[in-house]
Short mmCIF file of C-alpha atoms and ligand atoms in Angstrom, two decimals:
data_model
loop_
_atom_site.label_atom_id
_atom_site.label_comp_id
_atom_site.label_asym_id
_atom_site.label_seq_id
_atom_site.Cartn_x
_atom_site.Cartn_y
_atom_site.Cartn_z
CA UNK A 1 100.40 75.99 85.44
CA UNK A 2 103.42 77.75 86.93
CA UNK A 3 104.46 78.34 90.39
CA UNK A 4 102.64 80.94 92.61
CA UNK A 5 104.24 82.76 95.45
CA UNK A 6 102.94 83.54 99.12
CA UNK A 7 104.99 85.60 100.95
CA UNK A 8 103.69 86.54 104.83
CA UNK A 9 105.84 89.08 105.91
CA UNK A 10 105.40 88.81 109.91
CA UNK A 11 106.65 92.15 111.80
CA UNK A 12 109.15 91.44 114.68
CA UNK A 13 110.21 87.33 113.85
CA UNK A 14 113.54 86.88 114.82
CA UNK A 15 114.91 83.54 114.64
CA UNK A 16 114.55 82.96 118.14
CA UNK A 17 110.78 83.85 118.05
CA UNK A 18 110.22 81.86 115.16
CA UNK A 19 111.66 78.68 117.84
CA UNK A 20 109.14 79.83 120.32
CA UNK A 21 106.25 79.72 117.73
CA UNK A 22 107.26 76.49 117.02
CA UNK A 23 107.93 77.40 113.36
CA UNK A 24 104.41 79.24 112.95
CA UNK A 25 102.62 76.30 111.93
CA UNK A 26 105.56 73.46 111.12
CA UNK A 27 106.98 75.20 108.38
CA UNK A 28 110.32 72.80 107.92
CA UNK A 29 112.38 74.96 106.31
CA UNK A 30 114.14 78.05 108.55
CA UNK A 31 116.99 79.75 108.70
CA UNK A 32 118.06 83.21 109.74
CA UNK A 33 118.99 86.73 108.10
CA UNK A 34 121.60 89.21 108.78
CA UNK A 35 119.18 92.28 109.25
CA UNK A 36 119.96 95.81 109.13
CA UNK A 37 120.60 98.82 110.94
CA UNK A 38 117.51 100.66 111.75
CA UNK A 39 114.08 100.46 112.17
CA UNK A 40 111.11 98.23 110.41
CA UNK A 41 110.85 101.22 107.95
CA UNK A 42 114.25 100.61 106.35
CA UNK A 43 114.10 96.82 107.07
CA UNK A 44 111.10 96.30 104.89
CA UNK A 45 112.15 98.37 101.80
CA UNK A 46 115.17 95.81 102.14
CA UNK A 47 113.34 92.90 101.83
CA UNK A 48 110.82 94.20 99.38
CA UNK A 49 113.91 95.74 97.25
CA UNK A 50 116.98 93.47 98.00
CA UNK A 51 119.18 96.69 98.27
CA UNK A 52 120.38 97.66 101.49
CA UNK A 53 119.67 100.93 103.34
CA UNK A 54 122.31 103.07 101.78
CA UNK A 55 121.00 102.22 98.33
CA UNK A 56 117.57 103.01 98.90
CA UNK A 57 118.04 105.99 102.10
CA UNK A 58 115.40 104.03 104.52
CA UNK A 59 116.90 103.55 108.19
CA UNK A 60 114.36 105.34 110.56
CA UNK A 61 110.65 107.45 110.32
CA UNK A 62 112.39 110.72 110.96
CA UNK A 63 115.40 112.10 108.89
CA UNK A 64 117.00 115.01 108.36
CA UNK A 65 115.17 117.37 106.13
CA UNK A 66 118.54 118.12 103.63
CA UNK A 67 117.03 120.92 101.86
CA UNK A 68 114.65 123.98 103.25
CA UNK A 69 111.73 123.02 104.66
CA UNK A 70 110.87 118.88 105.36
CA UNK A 71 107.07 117.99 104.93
CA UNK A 72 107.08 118.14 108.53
CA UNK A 73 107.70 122.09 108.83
CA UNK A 74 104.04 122.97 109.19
CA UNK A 75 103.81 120.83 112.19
CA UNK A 76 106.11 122.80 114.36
CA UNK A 77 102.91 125.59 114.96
CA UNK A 78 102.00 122.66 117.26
CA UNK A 79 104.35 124.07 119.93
CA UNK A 80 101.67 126.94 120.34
CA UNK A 81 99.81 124.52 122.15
CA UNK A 82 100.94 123.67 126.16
CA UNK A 83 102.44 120.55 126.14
CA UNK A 84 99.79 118.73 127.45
CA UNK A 85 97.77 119.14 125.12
CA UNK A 86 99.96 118.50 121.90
CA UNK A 87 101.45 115.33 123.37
CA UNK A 88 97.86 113.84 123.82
CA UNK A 89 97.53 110.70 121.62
CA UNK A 90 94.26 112.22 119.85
CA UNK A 91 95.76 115.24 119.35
CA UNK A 92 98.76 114.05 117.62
CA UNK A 93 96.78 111.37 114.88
CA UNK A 94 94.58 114.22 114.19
CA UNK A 95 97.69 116.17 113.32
CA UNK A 96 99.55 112.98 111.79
CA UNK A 97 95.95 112.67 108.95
CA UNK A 98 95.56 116.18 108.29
CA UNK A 99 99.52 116.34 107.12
CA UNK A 100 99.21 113.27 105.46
CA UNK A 101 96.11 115.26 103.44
CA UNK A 102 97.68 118.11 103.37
CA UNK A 103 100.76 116.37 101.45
CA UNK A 104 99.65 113.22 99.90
CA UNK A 105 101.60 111.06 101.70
CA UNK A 106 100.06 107.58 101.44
CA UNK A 107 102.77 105.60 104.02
CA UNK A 108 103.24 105.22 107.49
CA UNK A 109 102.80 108.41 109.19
CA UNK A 110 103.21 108.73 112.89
CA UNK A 111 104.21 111.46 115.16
CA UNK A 112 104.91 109.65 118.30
CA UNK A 113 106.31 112.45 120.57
CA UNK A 114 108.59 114.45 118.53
CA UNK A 115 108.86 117.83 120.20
CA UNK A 116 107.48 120.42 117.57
CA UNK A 117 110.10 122.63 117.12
CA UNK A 118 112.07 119.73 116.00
CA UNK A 119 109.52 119.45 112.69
CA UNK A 120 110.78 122.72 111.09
CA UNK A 121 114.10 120.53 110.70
CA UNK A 122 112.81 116.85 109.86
CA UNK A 123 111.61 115.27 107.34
CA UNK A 124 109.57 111.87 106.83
CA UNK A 125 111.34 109.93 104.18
CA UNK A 126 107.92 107.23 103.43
CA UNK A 127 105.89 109.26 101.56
CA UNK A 128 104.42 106.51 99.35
CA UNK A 129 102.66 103.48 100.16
CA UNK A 130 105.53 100.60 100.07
CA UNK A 131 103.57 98.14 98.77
CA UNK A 132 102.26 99.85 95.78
CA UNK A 133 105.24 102.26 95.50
CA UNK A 134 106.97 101.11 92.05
CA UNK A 135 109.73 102.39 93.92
CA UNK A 136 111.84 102.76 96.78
CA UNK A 137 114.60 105.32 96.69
CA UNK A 138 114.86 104.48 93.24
CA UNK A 139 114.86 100.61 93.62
CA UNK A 140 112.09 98.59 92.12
CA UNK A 141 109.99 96.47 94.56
CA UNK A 142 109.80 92.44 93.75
CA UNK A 143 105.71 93.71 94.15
CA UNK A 144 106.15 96.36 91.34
CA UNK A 145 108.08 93.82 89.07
CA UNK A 146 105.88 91.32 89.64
CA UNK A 147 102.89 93.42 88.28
CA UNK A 148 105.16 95.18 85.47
CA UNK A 149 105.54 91.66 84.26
CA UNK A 150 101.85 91.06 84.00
CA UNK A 151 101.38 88.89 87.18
CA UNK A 152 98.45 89.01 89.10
CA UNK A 153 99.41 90.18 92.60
CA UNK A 154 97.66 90.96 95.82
CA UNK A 155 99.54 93.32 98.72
CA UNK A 156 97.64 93.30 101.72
CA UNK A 157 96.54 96.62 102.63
CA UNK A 158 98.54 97.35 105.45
CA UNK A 159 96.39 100.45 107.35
CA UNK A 160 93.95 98.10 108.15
CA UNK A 161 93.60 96.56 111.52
CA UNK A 162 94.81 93.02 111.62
CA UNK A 163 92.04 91.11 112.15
CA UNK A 164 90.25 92.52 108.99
CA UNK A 165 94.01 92.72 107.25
CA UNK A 166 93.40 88.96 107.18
CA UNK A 167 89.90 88.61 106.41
CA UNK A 168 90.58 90.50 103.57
CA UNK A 169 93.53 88.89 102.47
CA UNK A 170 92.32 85.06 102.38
CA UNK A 171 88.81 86.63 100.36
CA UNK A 172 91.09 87.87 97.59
CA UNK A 173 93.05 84.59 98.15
CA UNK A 174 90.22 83.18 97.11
CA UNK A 175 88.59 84.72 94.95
CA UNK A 176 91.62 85.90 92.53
CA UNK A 177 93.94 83.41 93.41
CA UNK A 178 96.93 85.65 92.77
CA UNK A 179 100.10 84.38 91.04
CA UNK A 180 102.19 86.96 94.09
CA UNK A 181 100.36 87.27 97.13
CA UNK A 182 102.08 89.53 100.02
CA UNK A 183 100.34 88.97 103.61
CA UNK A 184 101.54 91.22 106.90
CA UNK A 185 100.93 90.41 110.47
CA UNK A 186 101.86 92.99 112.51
CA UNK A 187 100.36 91.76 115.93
CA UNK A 188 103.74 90.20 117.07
CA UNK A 189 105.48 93.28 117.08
CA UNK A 190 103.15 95.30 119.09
CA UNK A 191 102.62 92.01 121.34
CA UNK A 192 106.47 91.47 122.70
CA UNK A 193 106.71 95.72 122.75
CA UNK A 194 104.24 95.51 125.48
CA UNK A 195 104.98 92.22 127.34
CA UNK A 196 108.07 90.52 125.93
CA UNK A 197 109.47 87.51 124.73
CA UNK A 198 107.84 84.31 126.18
CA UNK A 199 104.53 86.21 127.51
CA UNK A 200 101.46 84.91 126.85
CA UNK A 201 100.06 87.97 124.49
CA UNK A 202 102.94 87.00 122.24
CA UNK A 203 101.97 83.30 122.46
CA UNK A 204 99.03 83.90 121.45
CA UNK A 205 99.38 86.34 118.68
CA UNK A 206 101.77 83.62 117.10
CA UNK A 207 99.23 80.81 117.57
CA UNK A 208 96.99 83.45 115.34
CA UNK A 209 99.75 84.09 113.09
CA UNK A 210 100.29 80.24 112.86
CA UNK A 211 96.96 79.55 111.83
CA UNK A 212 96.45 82.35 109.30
CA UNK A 213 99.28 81.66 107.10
CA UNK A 214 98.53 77.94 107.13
CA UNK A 215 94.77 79.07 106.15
CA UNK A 216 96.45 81.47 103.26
CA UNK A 217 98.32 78.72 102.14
CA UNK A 218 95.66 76.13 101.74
CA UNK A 219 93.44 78.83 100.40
CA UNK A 220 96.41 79.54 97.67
CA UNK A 221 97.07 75.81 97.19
CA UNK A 222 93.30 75.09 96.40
CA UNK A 223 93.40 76.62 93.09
CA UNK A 224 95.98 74.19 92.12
CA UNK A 225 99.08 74.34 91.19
CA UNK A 226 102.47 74.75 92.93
CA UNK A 227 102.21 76.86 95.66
CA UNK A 228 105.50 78.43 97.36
CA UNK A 229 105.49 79.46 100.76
CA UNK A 230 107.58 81.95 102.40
CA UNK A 231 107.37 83.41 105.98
CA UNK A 232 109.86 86.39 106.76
CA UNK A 233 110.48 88.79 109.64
CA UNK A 234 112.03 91.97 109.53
CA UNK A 235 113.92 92.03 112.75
CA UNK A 236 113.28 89.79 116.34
CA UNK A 237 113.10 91.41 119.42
CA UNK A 238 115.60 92.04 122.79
CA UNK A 239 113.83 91.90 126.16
CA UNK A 240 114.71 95.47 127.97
CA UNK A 241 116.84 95.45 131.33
CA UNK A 242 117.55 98.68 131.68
CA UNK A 243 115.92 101.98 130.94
CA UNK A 244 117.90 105.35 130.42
CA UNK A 245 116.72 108.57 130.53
CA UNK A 246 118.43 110.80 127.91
CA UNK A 247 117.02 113.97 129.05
CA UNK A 248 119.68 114.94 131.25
CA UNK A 249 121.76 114.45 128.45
CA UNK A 250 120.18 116.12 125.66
CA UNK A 251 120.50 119.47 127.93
CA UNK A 252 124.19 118.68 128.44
CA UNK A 253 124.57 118.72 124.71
CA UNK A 254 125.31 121.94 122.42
CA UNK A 255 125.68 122.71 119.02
CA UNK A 256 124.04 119.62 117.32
CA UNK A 257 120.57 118.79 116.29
CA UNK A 258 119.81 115.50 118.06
CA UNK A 259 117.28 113.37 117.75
CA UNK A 260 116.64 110.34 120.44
CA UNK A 261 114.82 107.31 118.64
CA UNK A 262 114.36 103.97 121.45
CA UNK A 263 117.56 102.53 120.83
CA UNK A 264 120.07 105.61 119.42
CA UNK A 265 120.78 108.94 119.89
CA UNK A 266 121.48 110.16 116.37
CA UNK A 267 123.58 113.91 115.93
CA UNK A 268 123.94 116.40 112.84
CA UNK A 269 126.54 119.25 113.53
CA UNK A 270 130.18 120.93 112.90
CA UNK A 271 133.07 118.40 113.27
CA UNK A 272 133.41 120.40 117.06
CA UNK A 273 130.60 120.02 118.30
CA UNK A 274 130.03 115.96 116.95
CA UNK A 275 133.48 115.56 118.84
CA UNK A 276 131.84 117.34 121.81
CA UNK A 277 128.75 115.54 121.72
CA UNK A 278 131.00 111.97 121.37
CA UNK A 279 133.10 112.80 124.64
CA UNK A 280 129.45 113.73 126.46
CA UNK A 281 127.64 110.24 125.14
CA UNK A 282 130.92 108.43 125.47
CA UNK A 283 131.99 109.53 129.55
CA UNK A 284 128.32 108.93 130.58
CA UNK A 285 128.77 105.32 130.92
CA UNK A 286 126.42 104.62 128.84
CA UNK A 287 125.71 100.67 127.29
CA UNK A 288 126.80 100.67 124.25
CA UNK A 289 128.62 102.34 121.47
CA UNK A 290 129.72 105.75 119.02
CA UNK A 291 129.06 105.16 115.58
CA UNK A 292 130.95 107.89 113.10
CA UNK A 293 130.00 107.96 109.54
CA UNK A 294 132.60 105.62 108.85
CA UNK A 295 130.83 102.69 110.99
CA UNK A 296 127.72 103.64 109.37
CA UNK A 297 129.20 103.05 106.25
CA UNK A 298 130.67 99.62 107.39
CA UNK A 299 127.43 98.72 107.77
CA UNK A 300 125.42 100.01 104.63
CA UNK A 301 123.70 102.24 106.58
CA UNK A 302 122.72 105.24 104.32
CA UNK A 303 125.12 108.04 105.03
CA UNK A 304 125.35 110.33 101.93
CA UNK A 305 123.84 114.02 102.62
CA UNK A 306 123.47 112.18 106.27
CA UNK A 307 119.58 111.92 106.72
CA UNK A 308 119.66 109.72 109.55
CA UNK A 309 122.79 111.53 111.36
CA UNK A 310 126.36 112.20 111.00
CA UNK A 311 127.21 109.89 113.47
CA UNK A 312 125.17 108.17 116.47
CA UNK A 313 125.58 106.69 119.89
CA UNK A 314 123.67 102.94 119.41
CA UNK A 315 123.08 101.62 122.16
CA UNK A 316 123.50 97.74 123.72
CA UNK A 317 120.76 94.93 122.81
CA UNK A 318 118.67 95.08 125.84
CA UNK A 319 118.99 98.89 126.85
CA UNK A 320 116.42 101.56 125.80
CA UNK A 321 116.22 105.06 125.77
CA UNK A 322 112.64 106.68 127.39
CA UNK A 323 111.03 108.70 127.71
CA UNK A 324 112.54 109.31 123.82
CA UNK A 325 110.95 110.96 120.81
CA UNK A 326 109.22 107.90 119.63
CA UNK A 327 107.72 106.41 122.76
CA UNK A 328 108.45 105.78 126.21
CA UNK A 329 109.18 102.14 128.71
CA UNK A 330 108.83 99.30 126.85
CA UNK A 331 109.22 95.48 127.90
CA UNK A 332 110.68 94.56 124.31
CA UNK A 333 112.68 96.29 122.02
CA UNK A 334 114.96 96.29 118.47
CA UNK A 335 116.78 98.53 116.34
CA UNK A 336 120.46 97.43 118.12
CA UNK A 337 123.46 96.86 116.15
CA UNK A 338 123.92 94.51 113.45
CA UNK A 339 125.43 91.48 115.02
CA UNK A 340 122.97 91.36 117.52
CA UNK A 341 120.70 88.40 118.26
CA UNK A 342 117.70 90.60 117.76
CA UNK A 343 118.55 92.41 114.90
CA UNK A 344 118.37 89.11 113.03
CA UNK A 345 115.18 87.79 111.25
CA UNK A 346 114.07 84.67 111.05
CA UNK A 347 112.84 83.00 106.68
CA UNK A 348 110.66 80.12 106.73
CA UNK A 349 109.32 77.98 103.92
CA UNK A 350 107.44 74.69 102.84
CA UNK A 351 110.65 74.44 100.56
CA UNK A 352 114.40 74.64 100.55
CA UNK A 353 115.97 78.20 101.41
CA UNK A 354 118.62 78.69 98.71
CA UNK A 355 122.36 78.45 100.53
CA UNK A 356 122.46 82.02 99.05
CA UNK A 357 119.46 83.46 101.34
CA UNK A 358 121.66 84.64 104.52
CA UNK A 359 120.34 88.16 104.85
CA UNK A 360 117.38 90.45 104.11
CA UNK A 361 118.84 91.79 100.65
CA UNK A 362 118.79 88.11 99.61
CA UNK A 363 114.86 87.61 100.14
CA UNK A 364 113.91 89.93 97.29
CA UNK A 365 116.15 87.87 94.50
CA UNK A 366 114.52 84.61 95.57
CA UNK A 367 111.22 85.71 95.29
CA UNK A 368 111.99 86.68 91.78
CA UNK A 369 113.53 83.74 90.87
CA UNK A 370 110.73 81.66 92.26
CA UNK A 371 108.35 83.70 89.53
CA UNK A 372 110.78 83.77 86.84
CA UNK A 373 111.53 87.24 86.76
CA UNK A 374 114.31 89.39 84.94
CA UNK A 375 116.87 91.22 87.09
CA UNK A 376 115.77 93.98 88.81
CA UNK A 377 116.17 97.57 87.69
CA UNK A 378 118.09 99.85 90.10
CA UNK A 379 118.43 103.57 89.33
CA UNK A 380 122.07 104.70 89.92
CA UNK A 381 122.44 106.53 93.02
CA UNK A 382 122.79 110.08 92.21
CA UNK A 383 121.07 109.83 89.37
CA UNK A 384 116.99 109.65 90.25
CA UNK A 385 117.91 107.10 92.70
CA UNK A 386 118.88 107.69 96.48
CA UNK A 387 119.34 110.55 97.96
CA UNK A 388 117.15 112.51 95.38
CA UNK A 389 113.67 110.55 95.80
CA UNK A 390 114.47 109.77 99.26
CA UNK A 391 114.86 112.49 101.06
CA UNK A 392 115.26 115.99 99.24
CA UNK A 393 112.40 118.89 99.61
CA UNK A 394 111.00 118.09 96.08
ZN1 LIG B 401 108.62 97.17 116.48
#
């Protein structure tokens, strides 16, 4: 019998968190990985891929719609509505389901607080489900491999709500015993936004976390065989100390599109006016740093046709824009630059990490050598790959 695979993908474990959880159950062996820049939407089509972001165009939800209208555009008729209306919660799901109707998108699809005249110019770059998506900016998933070569292999549906995300996922444990089995806790995440590293809601949702993938793992391990665990985070998570308000700011700055995600302030505009808006961001005294296209590049973040910005003031672990377009105060934060504590995540398994498995990109060639898979198959960028499937009007 060969060797099955569980891999629990657990939303927000840093290295540090995985310490505080006590290694989520006593898993022995941890290490850390050199994360990205960006979000949890270009972190996990990094670890599902093994690319980094600027091979497969993922960094953060909103980009840069690069040619006439983004799937978005329709969305900007919410302005008709007073504000206090079309910022309600309610109001903005409903919208966030009927586009996702309306244009077939099956991934993550949230409108946070985008102001709508900003939708005639953005664009969602997710469209597809990530965990059944063959692709991902014309890399192959380890999940699509897995099933091209005939494996059995269960993703765990990730719009559910946890609780019956994991009810489901140890029944089909069970019952199929599946020779790839993908699990995702997101509760973490949410947990140390609200309250932080060290509070007791994150406590707990790790003690839940804990016991689920041990549970998984037995469940896996009962239908014999050799049974590989792997527990991997996307990111870890920076306590906030200090709050900035970028409103002031975005009225101070001309002749750019901005847009102002928790942790960066991202531009598109004429060299001028990206030279204006850097001495503007730079004299306010702001924590933390400019990053041209050049810095993006330095660190593989994707930066041809500029979806995610042309350049971008990032700032320091521990500081956080709000109110900003994707939520407002927060106890806990990530998305900081690359070096930084947080922007690590944390690999655990019930056997030795390779001495090759240092950062996200290297998750996705384990996993395929653990199930005896062929190298992957990466479309050429510029070619269907990239920039093309990512994020052009199709
Ligand atoms: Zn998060």
């Amino acid at each position: 019998m060969h060797r099955r695979v569980l891999v629990v993908f657990v939303d927000a474990l840093g290295p540090s968190q995985l310490e505080a959880a006590g290694g989520l159950g006593g898993l022995p062996y941890r290490g850390r990985l050199r994360g990205i820049l960006g979000y949890s939407c270009g972190a996990l089509p990094t670890l599902l891929t093994g690319v980094p972001p600027a091979r497969h165009g993922r960094m953060c939800l909103f980009a840069r719609a690069t040619d006439g209208d983004g799937v978005l555009a329709p969305l900007a008729c919410l302005g008709f509505l007073p504000r206090v209306l079309h910022e309600r919660s309610r109001v903005r799901r409903l919208a966030a389901w009927m586009l996702a109707r309306r244009a077939g998108l099956t991934g993550y699809v949230e409108l946070y607080r985008v102001p709508p005249a900003l939708f005639r110019w953005l664009d969602l770059p997710e469209r597809e489900d990530l965990f059944t998506a063959e692709r991902i900016g014309g890399a192959e998933t380890f999940l699509s491999e897995a099933r091209r070569a005939g494996l059995r292999v269960f993703a765990a549906p990730w719009q559910l709500p946890e609780d019956a995300r994991w009810a489901h996922t140890e029944e089909v444990l069970r019952a199929q015993r599946p020779d790839l089995a993908f699990a995702y806790a997101t509760e973490l995440d949410g947990a140390l936004h609200r309250t932080g590293n060290g509070s007791a809601d994150a406590q707990r949702a790790t003690r839940r976390i804990a016991a689920r993938i041990q549970r998984a793992a037995e469940t896996l391990r009962a239908g014999g065989g050799e049974v590989t665990t792997i527990v991997v985070g996307d990111h870890g998570m920076a306590d906030i100390g200090r709050v900035i308000d970028p409103r002031g700011l975005l009225r101070r700055l001309h002749g750019v599109r901005a847009f102002v995600d928790s942790t960066m302030l991202r531009v598109w505009g004429e060299d001028r006016a990206l030279a204006r808006a850097r001495e503007l961001l730079e004299g306010a005294e702001l924590p933390g740093q400019w990053l041209d296209t050049r810095a993006l590049e330095a660190r593989q973040a994707p930066t041809r046709g500029a979806p995610h910005g042309q350049a971008l003031f990032l700032l320091q672990e521990g500081a956080l824009f709000a109110p900003s377009f994707v939520g407002g105060a927060m106890r806990g934060m990530h998305g900081y630059d690359v070096d930084s504590p947080s922007a690590f995540a944390a690999v655990a398994s019930d056997t030795p990490i390779p001495e090759t498995c240092r950062a996200l990109t290297d998750v996705a060639p384990w996993v395929r050598s653990l199930l005896g898979l062929s190298v992957p198959s990466v479309l050429p960028p510029g070619d269907r790959g990239n920039e093309e499937v990512t994020w052009d009007v199709v």
